[in-house]
Coordinates of C-alpha atoms and ligand atoms in Angstrom, one line a residue:
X1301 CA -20.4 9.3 13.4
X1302 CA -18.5 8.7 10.1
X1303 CA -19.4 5.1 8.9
X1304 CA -16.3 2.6 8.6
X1305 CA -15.4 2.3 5.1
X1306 CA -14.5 -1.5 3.8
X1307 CA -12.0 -1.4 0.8
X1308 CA -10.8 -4.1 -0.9
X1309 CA -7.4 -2.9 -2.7
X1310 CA -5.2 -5.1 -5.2
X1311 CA -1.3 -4.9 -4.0
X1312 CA 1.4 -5.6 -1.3
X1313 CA 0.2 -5.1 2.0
X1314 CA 3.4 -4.0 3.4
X1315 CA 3.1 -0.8 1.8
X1316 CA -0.2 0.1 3.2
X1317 CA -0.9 3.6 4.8
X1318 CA -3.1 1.8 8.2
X1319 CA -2.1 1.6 11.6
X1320 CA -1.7 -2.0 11.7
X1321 CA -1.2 -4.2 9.1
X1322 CA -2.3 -8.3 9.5
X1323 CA 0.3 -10.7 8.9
X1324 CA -1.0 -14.3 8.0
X1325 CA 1.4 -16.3 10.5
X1326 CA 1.4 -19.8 11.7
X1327 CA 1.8 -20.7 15.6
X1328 CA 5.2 -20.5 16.6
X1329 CA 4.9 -16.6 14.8
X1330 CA 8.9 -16.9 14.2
X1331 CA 8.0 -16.6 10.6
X1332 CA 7.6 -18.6 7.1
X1333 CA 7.1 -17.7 3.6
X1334 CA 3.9 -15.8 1.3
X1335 CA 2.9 -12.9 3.4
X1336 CA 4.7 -13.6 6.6
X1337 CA 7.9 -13.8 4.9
X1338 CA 7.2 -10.7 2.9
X1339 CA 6.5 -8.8 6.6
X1340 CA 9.2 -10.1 8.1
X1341 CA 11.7 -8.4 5.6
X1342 CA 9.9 -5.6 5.2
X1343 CA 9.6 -4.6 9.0
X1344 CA 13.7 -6.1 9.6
X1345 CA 15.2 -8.2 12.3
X1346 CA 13.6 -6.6 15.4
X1347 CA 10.1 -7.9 14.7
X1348 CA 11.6 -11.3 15.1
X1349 CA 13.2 -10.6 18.0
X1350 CA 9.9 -9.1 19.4
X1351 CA 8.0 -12.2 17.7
X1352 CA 10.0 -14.6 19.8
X1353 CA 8.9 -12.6 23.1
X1354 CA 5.3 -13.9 22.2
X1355 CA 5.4 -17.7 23.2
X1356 CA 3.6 -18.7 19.4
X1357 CA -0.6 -17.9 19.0
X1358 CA -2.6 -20.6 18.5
X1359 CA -5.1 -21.1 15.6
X1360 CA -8.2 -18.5 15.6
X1361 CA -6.2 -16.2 18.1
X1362 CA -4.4 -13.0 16.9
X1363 CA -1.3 -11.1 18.7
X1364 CA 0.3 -7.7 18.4
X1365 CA 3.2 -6.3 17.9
X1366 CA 5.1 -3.2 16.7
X1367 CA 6.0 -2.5 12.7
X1368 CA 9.2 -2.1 13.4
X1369 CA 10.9 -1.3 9.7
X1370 CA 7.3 -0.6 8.4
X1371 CA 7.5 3.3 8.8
X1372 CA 4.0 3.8 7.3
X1373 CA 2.2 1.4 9.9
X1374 CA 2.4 1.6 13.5
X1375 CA 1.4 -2.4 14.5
X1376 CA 1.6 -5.9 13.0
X1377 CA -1.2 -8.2 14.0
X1378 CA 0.1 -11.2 14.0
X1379 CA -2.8 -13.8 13.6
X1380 CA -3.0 -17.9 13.1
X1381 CA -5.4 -19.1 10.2
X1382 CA -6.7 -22.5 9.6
X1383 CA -5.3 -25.1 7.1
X1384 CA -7.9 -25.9 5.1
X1385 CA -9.2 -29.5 6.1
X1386 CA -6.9 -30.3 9.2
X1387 CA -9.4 -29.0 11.7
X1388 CA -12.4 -31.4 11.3
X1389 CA -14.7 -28.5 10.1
X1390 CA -14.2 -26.0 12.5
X1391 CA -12.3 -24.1 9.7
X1392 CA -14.5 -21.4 9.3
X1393 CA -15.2 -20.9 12.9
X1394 CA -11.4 -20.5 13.1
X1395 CA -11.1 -18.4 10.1
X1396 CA -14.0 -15.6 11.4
X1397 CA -12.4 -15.8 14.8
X1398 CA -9.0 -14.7 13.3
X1399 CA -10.5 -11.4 11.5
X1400 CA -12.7 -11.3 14.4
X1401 CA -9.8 -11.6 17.0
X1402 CA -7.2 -8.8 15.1
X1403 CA -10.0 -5.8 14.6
X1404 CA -10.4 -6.7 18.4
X1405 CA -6.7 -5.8 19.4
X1406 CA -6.6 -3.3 16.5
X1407 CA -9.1 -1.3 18.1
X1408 CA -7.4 -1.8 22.3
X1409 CA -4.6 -0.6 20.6
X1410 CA -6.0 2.8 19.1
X1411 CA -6.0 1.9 15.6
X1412 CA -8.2 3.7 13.7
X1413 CA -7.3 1.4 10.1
X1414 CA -6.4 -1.7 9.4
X1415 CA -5.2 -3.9 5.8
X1416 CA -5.7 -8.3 6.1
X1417 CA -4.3 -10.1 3.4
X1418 CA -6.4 -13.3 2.7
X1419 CA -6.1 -15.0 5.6
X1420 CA -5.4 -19.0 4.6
X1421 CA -6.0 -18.8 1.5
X1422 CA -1.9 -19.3 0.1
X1423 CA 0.1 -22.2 1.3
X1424 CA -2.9 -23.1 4.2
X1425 CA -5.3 -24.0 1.1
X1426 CA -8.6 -22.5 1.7
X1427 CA -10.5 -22.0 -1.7
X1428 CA -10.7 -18.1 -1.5
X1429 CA -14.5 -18.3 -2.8
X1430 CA -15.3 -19.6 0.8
X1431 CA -12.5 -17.7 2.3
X1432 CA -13.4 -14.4 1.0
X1433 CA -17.2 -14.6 2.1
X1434 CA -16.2 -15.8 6.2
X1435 CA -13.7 -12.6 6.1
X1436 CA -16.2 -10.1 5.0
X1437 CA -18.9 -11.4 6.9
X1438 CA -16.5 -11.5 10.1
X1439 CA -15.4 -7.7 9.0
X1440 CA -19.1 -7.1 9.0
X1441 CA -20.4 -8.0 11.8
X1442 CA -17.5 -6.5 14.0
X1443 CA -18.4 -2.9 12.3
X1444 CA -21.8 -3.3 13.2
X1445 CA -21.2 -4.2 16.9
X1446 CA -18.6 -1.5 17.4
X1447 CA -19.5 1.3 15.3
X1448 CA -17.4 4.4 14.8
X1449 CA -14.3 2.0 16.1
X1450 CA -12.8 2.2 12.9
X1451 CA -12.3 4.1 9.8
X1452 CA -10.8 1.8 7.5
X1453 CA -10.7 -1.5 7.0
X1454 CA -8.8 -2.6 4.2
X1455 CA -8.5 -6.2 2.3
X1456 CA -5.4 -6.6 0.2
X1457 CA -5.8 -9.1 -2.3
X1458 CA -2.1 -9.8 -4.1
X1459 CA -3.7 -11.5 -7.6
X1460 CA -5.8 -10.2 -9.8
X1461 CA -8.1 -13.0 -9.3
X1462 CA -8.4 -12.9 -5.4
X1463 CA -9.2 -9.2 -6.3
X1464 CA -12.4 -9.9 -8.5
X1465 CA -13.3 -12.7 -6.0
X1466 CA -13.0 -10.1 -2.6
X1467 CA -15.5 -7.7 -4.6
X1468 CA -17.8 -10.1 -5.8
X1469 CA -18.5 -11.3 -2.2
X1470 CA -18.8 -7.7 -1.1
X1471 CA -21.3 -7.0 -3.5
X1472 CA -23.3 -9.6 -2.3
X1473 CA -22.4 -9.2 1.8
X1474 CA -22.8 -5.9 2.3
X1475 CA -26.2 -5.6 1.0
X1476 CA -29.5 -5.1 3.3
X1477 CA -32.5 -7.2 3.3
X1478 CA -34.2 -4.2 1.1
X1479 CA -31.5 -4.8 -1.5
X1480 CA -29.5 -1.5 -0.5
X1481 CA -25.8 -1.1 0.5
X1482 CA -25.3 -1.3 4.0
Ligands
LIG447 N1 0.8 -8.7 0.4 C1 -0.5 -9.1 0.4 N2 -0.8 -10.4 0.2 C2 0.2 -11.3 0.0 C3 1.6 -10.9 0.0 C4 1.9 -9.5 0.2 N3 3.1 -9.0 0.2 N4 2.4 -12.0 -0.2 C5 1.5 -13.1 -0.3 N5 0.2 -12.6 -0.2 P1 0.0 -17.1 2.6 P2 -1.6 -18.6 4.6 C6 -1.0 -13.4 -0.3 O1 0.6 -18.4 2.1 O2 -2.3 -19.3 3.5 C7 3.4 -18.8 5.7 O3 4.6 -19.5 5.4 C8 -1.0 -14.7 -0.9 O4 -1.0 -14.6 -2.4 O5 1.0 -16.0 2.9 O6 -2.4 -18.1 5.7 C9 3.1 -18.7 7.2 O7 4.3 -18.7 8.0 C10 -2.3 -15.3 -0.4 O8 -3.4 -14.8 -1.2 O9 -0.7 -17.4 4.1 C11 2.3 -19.9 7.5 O10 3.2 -21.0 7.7 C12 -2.4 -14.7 1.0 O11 -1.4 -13.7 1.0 C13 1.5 -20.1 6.2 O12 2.3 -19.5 5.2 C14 -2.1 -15.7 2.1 O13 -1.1 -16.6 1.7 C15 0.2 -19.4 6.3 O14 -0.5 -19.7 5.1

């Protein structure tokens, strides 16, 4: 069974070669600005029209829909992240649940890849330092309970900065109690 690879890649996530790409939403999933906005007008009007079909998704919980206008990807995952401080410390409860949630539905749908953006970390506030751990430890565990699920799972960072910060925690996540890569 080939092992699913976990890439961290700098750029725009609408342009991603993956089944289904991750859209960082907010519950009424009729759209908004950062990477929602940039989704929105990258897959066209239908996915709104589809979007409103969908009765909102509430924080934690992920829903699915077709790219639409995105030829290269096959599904948007449209999932609800926390604002940082506004849920009385169940933050990053809600924050795993949302990775958690999408690789879930990825996988009932057939996907074989997948590319998140970092999830709550623009106009929701979460310091990525935190953010970046809870996502790759979600991705993590999810591989290792469903193995051979998935090929790829991808994290596009859009800065520089979130870039460094995504590898650094992968260095130290996936890493085995004997100090080797896993
Ligand atoms: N590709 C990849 N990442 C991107 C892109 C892109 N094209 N554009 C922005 N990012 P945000 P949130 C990064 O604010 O914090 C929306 O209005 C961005 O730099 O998009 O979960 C929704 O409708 C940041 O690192 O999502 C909600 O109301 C990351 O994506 C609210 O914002 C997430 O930033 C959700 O806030």
């Amino acid at each position: 069974m080939t092992p699913t690879e976990i890439r961290i890649v700098r750029g725009n996530i609408t342009e991603r070669p993956v089944d289904a790409i991750v859209n960082a939403a907010n519950r009424t999933l009729l759209g908004g600005g950062g990477v929602d906005g940039a989704i929105h007008r990258a897959a066209g009007p239908e996915l709104l029209v589809e979007c409103r079909t969908l009765a909102g998704c509430e924080t934690g919980h992920a829903k699915i829909t077709k790219a639409h206008g995105i030829r290269q990807a096959k599904h948007v995952i449209h999932t609800v992240g926390p604002i940082f401080g506004k849920h009385h410390g169940a933050e990053a409860g809600l924050l795993a649940s949302c990775y958690a949630e999408s690789l879930q539905l990825a996988v009932a749908h057939g996907c074989k890849s997948i590319a998140f953006p970092s999830i709550s970390t623009g106009a929701y506030g979460y310091p990525v330092e935190q953010a970046s751990r809870i996502a790759l430890t979600a991705i993590r565990d999810f591989v290792h309970a469903n193995p051979g699920s998935l090929d790829l799972v991808e994290i596009v960072a859009f800065s520089e900065h979130d870039y460094k910060t995504y590898r650094q925690a992968q260095d130290e996540i996936f890493v085995d109690s004997a100090g080797n890569n896993a």
